[in-house]
XYZ file of C-alpha atoms in Angstrom:
210
model
C 111.331 88.011 102.139
C 111.258 87.723 98.356
C 107.868 87.796 96.621
C 106.960 85.543 93.695
C 105.842 88.532 91.610
C 109.401 89.753 91.197
C 109.309 92.684 93.607
C 112.412 93.494 95.583
C 113.504 91.737 98.718
C 112.141 92.882 102.080
C 114.720 92.698 104.843
C 113.543 93.017 108.414
C 115.508 92.471 111.598
C 113.721 90.060 113.910
C 116.310 89.389 116.629
C 119.660 90.416 118.092
C 121.884 88.011 120.009
C 124.716 89.257 122.214
C 127.341 87.037 123.774
C 130.309 87.713 125.987
C 132.752 85.200 127.394
C 131.455 81.715 126.653
C 129.576 80.046 129.472
C 127.569 76.807 129.395
C 124.239 78.606 129.858
C 124.982 80.911 126.885
C 125.997 78.228 124.423
C 123.558 78.370 121.509
C 120.063 79.751 122.001
C 118.343 80.090 125.343
C 114.677 79.132 125.596
C 113.639 82.787 125.898
C 115.712 83.727 122.843
C 114.280 80.863 120.811
C 110.720 81.876 121.726
C 111.409 85.500 120.824
C 113.043 84.492 117.548
C 110.102 82.266 116.590
C 107.585 84.959 117.483
C 109.404 87.592 115.414
C 109.867 85.265 112.461
C 106.224 84.174 112.599
C 104.982 87.765 112.646
C 107.160 88.745 109.682
C 106.128 85.756 107.572
C 102.421 86.145 108.404
C 102.401 89.873 107.626
C 103.960 89.276 104.206
C 101.605 86.387 103.443
C 98.577 88.504 104.384
C 99.818 91.435 102.303
C 100.234 89.126 99.286
C 96.810 87.560 99.798
C 95.089 90.932 100.193
C 96.738 92.116 96.992
C 95.399 89.077 95.129
C 91.870 89.661 96.457
C 91.807 93.337 95.482
C 90.770 92.406 91.910
C 87.932 90.206 90.644
C 89.107 86.673 89.880
C 86.884 86.516 86.764
C 87.106 89.882 85.024
C 90.229 91.244 86.798
C 88.522 94.565 87.561
C 89.605 96.170 90.848
C 87.173 95.702 93.713
C 85.954 98.774 95.600
C 87.131 99.098 99.178
C 84.459 99.515 101.863
C 86.599 99.622 104.975
C 88.639 97.401 107.293
C 88.503 95.898 110.746
C 91.031 94.105 112.934
C 90.944 90.363 113.574
C 93.130 88.382 115.968
C 94.683 85.123 114.809
C 96.322 82.758 117.300
C 99.310 80.693 116.179
C 101.816 78.458 117.938
C 104.337 81.274 117.930
C 102.216 84.223 118.974
C 98.909 86.052 118.762
C 98.809 88.335 115.729
C 96.432 91.220 115.040
C 95.662 91.568 111.342
C 93.871 94.219 109.314
C 90.977 92.610 107.436
C 89.726 94.768 104.530
C 86.095 94.600 103.467
C 85.549 94.692 99.696
C 82.532 95.103 97.448
C 81.740 92.173 95.170
C 82.282 92.727 91.478
C 79.072 93.207 89.467
C 80.149 90.763 86.751
C 78.306 87.975 88.562
C 75.463 87.818 91.136
C 76.418 87.466 94.809
C 74.314 86.854 97.948
C 75.858 89.925 99.639
C 77.155 93.274 98.435
C 80.474 93.046 100.273
C 82.733 90.466 101.918
C 85.906 90.162 103.986
C 88.289 87.739 102.223
C 90.686 87.423 105.147
C 87.933 86.938 107.734
C 86.447 84.159 105.588
C 89.852 82.519 105.076
C 90.695 82.577 108.801
C 87.228 81.725 110.085
C 88.588 79.598 112.947
C 90.861 82.414 114.292
C 93.181 79.711 115.668
C 95.782 77.894 113.590
C 95.231 74.156 113.002
C 98.620 73.311 114.543
C 97.760 75.098 117.791
C 94.406 73.308 117.959
C 96.205 70.015 117.315
C 98.688 70.490 120.163
C 95.991 71.708 122.569
C 93.819 68.671 121.859
C 96.769 66.262 121.954
C 98.127 67.347 125.343
C 94.666 67.856 126.847
C 93.983 64.187 126.047
C 97.097 63.178 128.006
C 97.137 65.529 130.999
C 94.825 68.086 132.592
C 93.961 71.413 130.981
C 95.963 73.203 133.681
C 99.101 71.140 133.085
C 98.739 71.616 129.341
C 98.591 75.375 129.923
C 101.770 75.294 132.022
C 103.566 73.313 129.311
C 102.615 75.858 126.644
C 103.695 78.707 128.917
C 107.098 77.063 129.267
C 107.947 76.276 125.659
C 105.758 78.333 123.274
C 105.580 82.097 122.630
C 101.759 81.864 122.643
C 101.788 80.170 126.057
C 101.368 83.316 128.133
C 98.135 84.121 126.279
C 96.457 80.717 126.725
C 94.415 79.662 129.734
C 92.913 76.361 130.789
C 89.400 77.402 129.723
C 90.599 78.195 126.194
C 92.305 74.809 125.916
C 89.152 73.081 127.186
C 86.893 74.897 124.714
C 89.213 74.253 121.772
C 89.591 70.579 122.693
C 85.807 70.206 122.938
C 85.387 71.841 119.510
C 87.966 69.495 117.963
C 86.280 66.469 119.562
C 82.839 67.521 118.279
C 84.240 68.030 114.785
C 85.850 64.568 114.788
C 82.670 63.045 116.181
C 80.595 64.601 113.400
C 82.945 63.170 110.777
C 82.389 59.634 112.084
C 78.757 59.638 111.035
C 76.027 57.652 112.763
C 77.121 55.191 115.433
C 77.246 51.601 114.237
C 76.129 49.151 116.891
C 77.123 45.951 115.104
C 79.887 45.363 112.588
C 78.808 41.812 111.740
C 76.001 41.316 109.250
C 73.415 38.578 109.408
C 71.531 36.834 112.183
C 73.119 36.127 115.581
C 72.452 32.370 115.213
C 74.731 32.332 112.153
C 77.667 34.160 113.766
C 79.192 30.929 115.124
C 79.594 29.704 111.549
C 81.695 32.729 110.550
C 85.497 32.277 110.261
C 87.506 33.440 113.244
C 89.233 36.821 112.729
C 93.007 36.997 112.487
C 94.953 37.751 115.658
C 95.651 39.955 117.496
C 92.339 41.502 118.435
C 92.334 45.096 119.696
C 89.551 46.332 121.969
C 89.090 49.977 122.982
C 87.470 50.791 126.317
C 86.481 54.284 127.424
C 87.904 55.333 130.766
C 85.951 57.043 133.531
C 85.593 57.686 137.240
C 83.127 55.897 139.552
C 82.041 57.732 142.697
C 81.892 55.872 145.967
C 78.446 54.832 147.120
C 79.346 56.457 150.452
C 79.485 60.175 149.766
C 81.943 61.895 152.051
C 82.256 65.647 152.470
């Protein structure tokens, strides 16, 4: 890792691969090796990014005076390639401008969701195609984070994503055609093709059977 501020390179070993006589199952990376490599690489990159960000936040952005340190606590951030525990320092606000609170946690505010957007995206995408349980099994198979995800987590995250998207739509619009119904026949016909979306659902039998 080479920082933009000109400091020296940081070299960290993230994986070792050993091979003997070539066999088909050892050609290239195995799935387990790829998952381990991604998890190690993710952890290294995240740790350096957090260290750089914390360094930037240690001084006031307006007057450049160093902020006083109040303490630190650990937060857990979930990514596609592993769950990472991070140290989140708590800093006192600079007195050069009024603030609603005396102290704040820059990292905790930055990572308010505690789950990366890409992980939320994949959870919501697969949960819309198959069951929460099958989505969990898929993540367990191909992603380093898979062993730490359960069906309830996927359900809760998918629900949160759906509610966020729903809130961005605004108020429901019943009609998309303006004017009086008696005048609609006089309107020009829309260009083809027409696309209609229908919500799916289950209908229980009128004869309930145990």
